[in-house]
Short mmCIF file of C-alpha atoms and ligand atoms in Angstrom, two decimals:
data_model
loop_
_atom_site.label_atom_id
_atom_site.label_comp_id
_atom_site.label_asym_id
_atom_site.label_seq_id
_atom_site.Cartn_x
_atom_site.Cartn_y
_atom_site.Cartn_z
CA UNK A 1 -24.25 -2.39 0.65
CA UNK A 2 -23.20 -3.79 -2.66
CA UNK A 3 -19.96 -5.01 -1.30
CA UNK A 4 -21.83 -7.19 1.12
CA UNK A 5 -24.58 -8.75 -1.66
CA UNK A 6 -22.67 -12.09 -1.18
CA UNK A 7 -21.75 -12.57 2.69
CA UNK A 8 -21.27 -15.84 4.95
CA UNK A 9 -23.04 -16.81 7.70
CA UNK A 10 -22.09 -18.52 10.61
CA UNK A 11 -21.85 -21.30 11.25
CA UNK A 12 -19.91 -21.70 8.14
CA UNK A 13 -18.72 -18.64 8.11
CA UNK A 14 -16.19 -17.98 11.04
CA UNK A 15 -14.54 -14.46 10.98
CA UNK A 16 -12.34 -15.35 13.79
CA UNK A 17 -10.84 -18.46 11.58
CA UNK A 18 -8.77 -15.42 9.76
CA UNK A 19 -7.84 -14.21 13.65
CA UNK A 20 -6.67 -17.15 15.01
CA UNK A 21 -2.61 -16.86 14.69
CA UNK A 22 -0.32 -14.02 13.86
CA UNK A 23 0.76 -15.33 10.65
CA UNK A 24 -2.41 -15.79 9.51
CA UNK A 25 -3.65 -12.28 10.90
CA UNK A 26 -0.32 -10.70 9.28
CA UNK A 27 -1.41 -12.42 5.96
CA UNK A 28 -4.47 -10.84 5.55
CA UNK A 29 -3.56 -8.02 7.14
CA UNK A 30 -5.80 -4.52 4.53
CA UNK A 31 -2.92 -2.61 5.60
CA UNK A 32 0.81 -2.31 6.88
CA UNK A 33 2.95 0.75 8.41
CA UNK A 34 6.28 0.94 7.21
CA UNK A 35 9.05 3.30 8.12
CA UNK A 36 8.65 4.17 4.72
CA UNK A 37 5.51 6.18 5.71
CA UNK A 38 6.87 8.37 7.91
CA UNK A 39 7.95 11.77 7.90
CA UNK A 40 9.98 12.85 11.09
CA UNK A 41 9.19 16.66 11.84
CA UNK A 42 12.34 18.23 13.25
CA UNK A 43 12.21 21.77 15.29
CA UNK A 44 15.89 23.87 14.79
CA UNK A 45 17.07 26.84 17.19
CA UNK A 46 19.74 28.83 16.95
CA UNK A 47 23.11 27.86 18.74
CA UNK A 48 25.65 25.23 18.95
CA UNK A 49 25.00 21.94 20.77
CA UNK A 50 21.73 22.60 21.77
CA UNK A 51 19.32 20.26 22.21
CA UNK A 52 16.40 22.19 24.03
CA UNK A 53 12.96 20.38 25.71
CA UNK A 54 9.71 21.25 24.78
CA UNK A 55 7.06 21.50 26.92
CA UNK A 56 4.33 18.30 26.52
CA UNK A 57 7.01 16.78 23.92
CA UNK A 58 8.95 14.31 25.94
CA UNK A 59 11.18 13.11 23.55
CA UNK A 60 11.12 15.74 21.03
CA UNK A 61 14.17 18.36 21.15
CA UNK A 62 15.15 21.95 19.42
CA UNK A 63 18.16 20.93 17.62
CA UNK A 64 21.08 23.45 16.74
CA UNK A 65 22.08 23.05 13.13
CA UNK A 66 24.78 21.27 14.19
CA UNK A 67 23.32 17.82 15.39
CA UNK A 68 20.52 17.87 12.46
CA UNK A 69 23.19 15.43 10.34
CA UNK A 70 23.21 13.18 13.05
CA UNK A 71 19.49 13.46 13.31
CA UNK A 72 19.16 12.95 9.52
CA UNK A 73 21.41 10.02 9.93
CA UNK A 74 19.13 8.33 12.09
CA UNK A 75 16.36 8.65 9.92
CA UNK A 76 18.40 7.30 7.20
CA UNK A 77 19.51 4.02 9.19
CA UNK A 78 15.99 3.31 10.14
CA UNK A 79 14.07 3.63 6.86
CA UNK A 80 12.56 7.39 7.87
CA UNK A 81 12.65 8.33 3.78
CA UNK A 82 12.43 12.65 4.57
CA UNK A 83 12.12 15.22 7.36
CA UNK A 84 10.13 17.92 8.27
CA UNK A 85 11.89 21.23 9.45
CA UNK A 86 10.16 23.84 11.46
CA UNK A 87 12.91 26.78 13.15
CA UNK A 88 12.41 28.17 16.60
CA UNK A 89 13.18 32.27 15.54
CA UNK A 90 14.90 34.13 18.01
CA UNK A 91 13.20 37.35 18.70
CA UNK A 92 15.09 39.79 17.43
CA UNK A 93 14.59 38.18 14.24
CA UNK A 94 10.66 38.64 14.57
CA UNK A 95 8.89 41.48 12.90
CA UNK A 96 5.62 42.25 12.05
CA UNK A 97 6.22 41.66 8.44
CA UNK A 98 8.26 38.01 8.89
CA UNK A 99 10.48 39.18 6.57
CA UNK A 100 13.25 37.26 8.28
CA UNK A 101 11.35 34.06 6.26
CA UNK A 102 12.35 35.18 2.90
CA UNK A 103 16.48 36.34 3.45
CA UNK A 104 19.02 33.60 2.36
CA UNK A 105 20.89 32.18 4.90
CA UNK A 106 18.41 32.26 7.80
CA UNK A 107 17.80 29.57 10.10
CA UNK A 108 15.83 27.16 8.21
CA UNK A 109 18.17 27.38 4.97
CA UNK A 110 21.18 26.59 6.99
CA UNK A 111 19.20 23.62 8.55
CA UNK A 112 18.37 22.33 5.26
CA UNK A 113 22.09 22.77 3.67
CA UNK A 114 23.55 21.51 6.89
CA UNK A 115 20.82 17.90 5.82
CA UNK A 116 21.62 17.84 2.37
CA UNK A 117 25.58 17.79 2.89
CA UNK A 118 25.44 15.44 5.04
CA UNK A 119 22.69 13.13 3.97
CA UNK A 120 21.37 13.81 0.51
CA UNK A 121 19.00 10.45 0.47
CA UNK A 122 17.14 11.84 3.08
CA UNK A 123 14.21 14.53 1.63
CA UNK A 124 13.73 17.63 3.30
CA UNK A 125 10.11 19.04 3.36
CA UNK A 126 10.28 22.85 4.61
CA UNK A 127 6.80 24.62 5.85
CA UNK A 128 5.96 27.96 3.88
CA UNK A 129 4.42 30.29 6.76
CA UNK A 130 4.83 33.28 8.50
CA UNK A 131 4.20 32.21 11.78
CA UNK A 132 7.65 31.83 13.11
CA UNK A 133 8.65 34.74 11.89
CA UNK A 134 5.86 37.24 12.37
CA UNK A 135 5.48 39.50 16.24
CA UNK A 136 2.31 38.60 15.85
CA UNK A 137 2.15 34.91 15.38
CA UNK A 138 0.07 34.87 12.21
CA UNK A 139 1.07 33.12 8.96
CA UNK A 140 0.34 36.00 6.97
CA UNK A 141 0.48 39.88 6.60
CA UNK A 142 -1.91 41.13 9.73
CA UNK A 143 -3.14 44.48 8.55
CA UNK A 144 -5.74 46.36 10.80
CA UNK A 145 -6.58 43.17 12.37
CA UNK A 146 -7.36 40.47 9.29
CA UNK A 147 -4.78 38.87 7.46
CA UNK A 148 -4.01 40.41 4.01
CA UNK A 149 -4.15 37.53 1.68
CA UNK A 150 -2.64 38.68 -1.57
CA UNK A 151 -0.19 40.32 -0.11
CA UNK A 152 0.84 37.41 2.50
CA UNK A 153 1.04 35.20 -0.91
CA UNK A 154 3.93 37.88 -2.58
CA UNK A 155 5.79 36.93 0.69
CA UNK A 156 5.09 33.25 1.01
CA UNK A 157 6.55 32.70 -2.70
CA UNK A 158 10.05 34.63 -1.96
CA UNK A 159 9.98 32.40 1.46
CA UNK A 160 9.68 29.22 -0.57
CA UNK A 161 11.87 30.46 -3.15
CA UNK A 162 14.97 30.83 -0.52
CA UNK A 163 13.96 27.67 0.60
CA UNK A 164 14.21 25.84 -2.73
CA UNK A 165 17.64 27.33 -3.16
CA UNK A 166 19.15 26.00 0.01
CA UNK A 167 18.13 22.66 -1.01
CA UNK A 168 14.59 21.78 -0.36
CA UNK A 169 13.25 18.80 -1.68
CA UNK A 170 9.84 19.90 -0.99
CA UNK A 171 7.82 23.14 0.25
CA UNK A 172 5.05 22.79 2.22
CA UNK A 173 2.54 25.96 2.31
CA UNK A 174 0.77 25.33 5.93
CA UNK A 175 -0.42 29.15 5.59
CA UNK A 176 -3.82 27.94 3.71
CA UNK A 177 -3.50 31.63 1.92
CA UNK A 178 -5.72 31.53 -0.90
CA UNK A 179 -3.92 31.09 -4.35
CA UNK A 180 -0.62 30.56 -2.96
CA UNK A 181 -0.28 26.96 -4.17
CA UNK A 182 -0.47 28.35 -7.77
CA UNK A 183 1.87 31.39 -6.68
CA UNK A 184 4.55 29.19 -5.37
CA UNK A 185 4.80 26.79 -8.20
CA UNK A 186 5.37 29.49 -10.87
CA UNK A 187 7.63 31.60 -9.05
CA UNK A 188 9.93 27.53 -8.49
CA UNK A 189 9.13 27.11 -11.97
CA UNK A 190 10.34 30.69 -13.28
CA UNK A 191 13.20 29.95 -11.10
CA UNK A 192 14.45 26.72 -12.21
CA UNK A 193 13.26 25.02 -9.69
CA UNK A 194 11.31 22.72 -11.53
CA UNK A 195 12.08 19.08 -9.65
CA UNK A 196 11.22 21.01 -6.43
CA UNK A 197 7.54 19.30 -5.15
CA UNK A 198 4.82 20.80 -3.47
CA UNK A 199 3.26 19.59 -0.60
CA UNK A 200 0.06 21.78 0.36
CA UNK A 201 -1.38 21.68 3.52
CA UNK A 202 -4.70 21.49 1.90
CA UNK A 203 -7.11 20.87 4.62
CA UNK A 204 -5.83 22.39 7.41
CA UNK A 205 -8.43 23.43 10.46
CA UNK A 206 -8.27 26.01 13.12
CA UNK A 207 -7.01 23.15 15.68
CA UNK A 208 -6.69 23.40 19.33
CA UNK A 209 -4.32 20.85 19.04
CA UNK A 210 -1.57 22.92 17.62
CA UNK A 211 -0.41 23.93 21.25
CA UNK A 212 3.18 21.91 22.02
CA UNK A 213 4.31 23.57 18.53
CA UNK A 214 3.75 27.15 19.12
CA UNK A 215 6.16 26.48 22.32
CA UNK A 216 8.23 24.57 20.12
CA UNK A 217 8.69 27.30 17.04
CA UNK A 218 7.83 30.54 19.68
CA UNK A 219 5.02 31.18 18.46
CA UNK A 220 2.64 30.27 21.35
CA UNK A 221 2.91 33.92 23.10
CA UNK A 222 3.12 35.87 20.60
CA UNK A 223 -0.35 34.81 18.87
CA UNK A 224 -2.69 37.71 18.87
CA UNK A 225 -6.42 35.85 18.45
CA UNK A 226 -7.14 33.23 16.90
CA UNK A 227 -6.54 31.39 13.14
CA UNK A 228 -9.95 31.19 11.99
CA UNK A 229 -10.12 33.72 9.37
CA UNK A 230 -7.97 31.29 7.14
CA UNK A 231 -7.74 27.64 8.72
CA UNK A 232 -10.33 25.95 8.35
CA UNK A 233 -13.61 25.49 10.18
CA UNK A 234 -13.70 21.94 12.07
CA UNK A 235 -17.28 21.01 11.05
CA UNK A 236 -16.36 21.14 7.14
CA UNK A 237 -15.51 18.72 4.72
CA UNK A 238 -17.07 19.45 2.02
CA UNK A 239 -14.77 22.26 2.03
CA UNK A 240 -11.48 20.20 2.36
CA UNK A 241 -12.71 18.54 -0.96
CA UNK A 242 -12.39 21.74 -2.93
CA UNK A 243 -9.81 23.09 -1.27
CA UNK A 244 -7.53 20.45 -2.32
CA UNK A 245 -9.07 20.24 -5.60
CA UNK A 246 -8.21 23.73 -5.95
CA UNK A 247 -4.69 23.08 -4.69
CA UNK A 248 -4.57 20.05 -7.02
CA UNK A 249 -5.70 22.73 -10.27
CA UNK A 250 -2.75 24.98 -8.72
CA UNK A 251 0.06 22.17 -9.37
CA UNK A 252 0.17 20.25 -5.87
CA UNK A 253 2.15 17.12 -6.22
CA UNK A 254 1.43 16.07 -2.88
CA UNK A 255 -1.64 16.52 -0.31
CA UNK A 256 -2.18 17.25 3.27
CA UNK A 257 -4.94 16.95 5.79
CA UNK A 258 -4.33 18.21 9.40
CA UNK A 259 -4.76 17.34 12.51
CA UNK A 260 -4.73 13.72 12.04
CA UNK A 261 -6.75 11.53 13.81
CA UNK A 262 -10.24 13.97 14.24
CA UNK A 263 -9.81 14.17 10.56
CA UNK A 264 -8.95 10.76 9.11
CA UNK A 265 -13.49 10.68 7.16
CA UNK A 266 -11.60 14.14 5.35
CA UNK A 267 -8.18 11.59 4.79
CA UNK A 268 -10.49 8.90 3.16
CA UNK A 269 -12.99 11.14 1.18
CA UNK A 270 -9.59 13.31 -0.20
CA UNK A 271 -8.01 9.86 -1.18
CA UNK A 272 -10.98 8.20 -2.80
CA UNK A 273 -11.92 11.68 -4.83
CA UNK A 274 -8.39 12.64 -6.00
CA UNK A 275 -5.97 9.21 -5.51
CA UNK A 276 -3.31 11.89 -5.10
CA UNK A 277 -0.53 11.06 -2.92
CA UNK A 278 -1.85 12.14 0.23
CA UNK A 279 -0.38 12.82 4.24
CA UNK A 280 -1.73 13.31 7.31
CA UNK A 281 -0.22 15.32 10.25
CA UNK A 282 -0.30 13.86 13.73
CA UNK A 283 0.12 16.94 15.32
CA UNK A 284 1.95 18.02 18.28
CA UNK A 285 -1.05 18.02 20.56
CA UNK A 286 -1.96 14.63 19.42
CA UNK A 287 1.44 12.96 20.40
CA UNK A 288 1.47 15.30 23.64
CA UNK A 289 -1.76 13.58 24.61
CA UNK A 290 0.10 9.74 23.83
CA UNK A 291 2.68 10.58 25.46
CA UNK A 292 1.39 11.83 28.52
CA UNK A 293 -1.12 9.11 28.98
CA UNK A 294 1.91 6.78 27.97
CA UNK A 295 4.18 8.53 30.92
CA UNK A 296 1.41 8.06 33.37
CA UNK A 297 1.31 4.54 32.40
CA UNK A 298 -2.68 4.90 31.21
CA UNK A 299 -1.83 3.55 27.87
CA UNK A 300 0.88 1.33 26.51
CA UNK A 301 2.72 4.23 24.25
CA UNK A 302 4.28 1.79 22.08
CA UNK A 303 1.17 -0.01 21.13
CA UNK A 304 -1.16 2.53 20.77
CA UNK A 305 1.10 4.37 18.58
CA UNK A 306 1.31 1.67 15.97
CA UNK A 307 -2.74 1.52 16.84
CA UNK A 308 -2.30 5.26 15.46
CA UNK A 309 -0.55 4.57 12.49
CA UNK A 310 -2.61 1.63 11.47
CA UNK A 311 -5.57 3.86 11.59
CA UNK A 312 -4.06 6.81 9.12
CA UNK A 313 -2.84 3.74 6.95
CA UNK A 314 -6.68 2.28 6.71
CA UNK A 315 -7.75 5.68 6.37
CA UNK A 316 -5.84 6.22 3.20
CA UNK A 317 -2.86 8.00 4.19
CA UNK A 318 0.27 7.50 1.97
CA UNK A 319 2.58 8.89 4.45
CA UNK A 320 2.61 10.35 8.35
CA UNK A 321 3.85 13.30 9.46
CA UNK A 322 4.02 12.10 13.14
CA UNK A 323 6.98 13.49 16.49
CA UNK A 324 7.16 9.83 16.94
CA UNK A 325 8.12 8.63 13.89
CA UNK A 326 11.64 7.93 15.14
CA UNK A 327 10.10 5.64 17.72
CA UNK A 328 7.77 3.68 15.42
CA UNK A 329 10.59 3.11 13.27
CA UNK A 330 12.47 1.54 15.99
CA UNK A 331 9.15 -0.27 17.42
CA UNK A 332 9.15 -1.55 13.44
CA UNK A 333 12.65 -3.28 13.40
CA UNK A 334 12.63 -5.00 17.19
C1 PBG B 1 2.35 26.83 11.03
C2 PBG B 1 2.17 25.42 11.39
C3 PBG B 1 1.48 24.92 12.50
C4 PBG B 1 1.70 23.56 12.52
C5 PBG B 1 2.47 23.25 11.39
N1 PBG B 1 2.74 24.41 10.69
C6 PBG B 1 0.77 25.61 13.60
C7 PBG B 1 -0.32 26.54 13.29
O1 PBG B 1 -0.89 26.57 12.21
O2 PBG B 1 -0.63 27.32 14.19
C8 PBG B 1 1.19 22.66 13.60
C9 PBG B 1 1.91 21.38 13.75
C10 PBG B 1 1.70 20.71 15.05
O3 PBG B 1 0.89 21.10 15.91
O4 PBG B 1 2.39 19.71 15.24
N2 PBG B 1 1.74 27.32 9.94
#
């Protein structure tokens, strides 16, 4: 209430003075979106060429590693600073172990050499999870039915490790393992990997709206139950304040909460508490849901996706992790 001790009152007072032409409304304008929020998530398959649809993602394509410098390129001409890579694993590189995630030279380490040839401007943030990898869709070790935590972490740190020495910029541990913020920064530290960041999905729930990206990485069938035992539970956020403070003691540089936009009181509470850099991921299900009302012609796509953006911004966001980042970039410079 303190804020408000001294207040106007109409008829003096006129909030709609401030509203009344777009110069005026851009001047005071609490927040802006940039293309130097963004991060542009990028989903790589195997093959030459390809450029592969996923389903509820019009607009967002499996790219063979290949066309990612092209991709990359765009990104770079419109102000996109970094992108996200997640890899679509074929299935005979699956196992129940994932241990496909930690050998040099798979997938996702060719997709981030193939980016930092061709554009080294443009950061590369890599996830650290099993899920890809793993028969049984998990991001950990599934042992007897739970998910082995210590042991998940062992495997986690030699996945990031591979990672950092294709090129990552930045590895982002979406497994919300316990400890394995702490894990993975010694093990890049031991290694000489000092300049490499970490970004830690810190707050991450047990979302339903994580459907169009198990399609997109593979992981969609294989998933045996559900994530609950280690994302977190949708009615906390308490919880999402000391999980990231504990990711903050373990040497985060960077913070994440995800979903996005159910979760943007958790963005402002984790901002205001820690003043860490922190991100927000519009996840797949939330673009899938724009861009389906935006197909049907519902919604106007292009203006409520800036509405989107504004709202992460207000929240507190630093950056966006958002599928449509390439088109709010573009919607940016018309
Ligand atoms: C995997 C991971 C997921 C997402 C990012 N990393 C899915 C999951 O946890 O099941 C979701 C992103 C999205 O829905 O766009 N650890």
């Amino acid at each position: 209430m303190s804020a408000f001790a001294v207040i106007g009152r109409y008829p003096t007072t006129r909030p709609r003075r401030l509203r009344a032409s777009p110069w005026l409304r851009r001047l005071v304008a609490e927040s802006t979106v940039t293309p130097a929020d963004l991060v542009w998530p990028l989903f790589v398959a195997e093959g030459q060429g390809e450029q592969q649809e996923i389903p509820g993602m019009g607009g967002v394509h499996r790219l063979s590693v290949d066309r990612l410098p092209a991709a990359a390129a765009e990104a770079r001409a419109l102000g996109i600073p970094a992108v996200a890579l997640f890899p679509h694993v074929a299935g005979e590189f699956k196992s129940a172990d994932g241990r496909e995630a930690t050998r040099p030279g798979n997938l996702i380490c060719r997709a981030i050499e193939a980016i930092k040839a061709a554009e080294p401007d443009i950061g590369v943030i890599v996830d650290v999870a099993l899920d890809p990898y793993t028969t049984h869709g998990h991001d950990g070790i599934l042992h007897g039915g739970a998910i082995l935590n210590d042991q998940s972490v062992e495997v986690l740190v030699r996945q990031a490790l591979v990672q950092a020495d294709a090129g990552a910029d930045v590895v982002a541990p979406s497994d919300m393992m316990d400890g394995r913020v702490g894990a993975i920064r010694s093990a890049l530290d031991g290694s000489g990997h000092t300049g490499v960041s970490v970004l830690s999905y810190a707050a991450k729930y047990a979302s339903a709206f994580y459907g169009p990206f198990r399609d997109a990485v593979g992981s969609r069938a294989a998933l045996q139950g559900d994530k609950k035992t280690y994302q977190m539970n949708p009615a906390n956020s308490e919880e999402a304040l000391r999980e990231v403070a504990m990711d903050i003691d373990e040497g985060a540089d960077m913070v994440m909460v995800k979903p996005g936009l159910p979760y943007l009181d958790v963005v402002r509470r984790v901002k205001d508490a820690f003043g860490l850099p922190t991100f927000a991921y519009h996840v797949s299900g939330e673009y899938a849901m724009l861009r389906a009302a935006g197909d049907q012609g519902w919604i106007d796509f292009d203006k409520a996706l800036l509405e989107v953006l504004a709202g992460f911004k207000r929240a507190g966001c630093d950056g966006v992790l958002t599928y449509a980042a390439r088109d709010a970039a573009r919607i940016l410079a018309a």
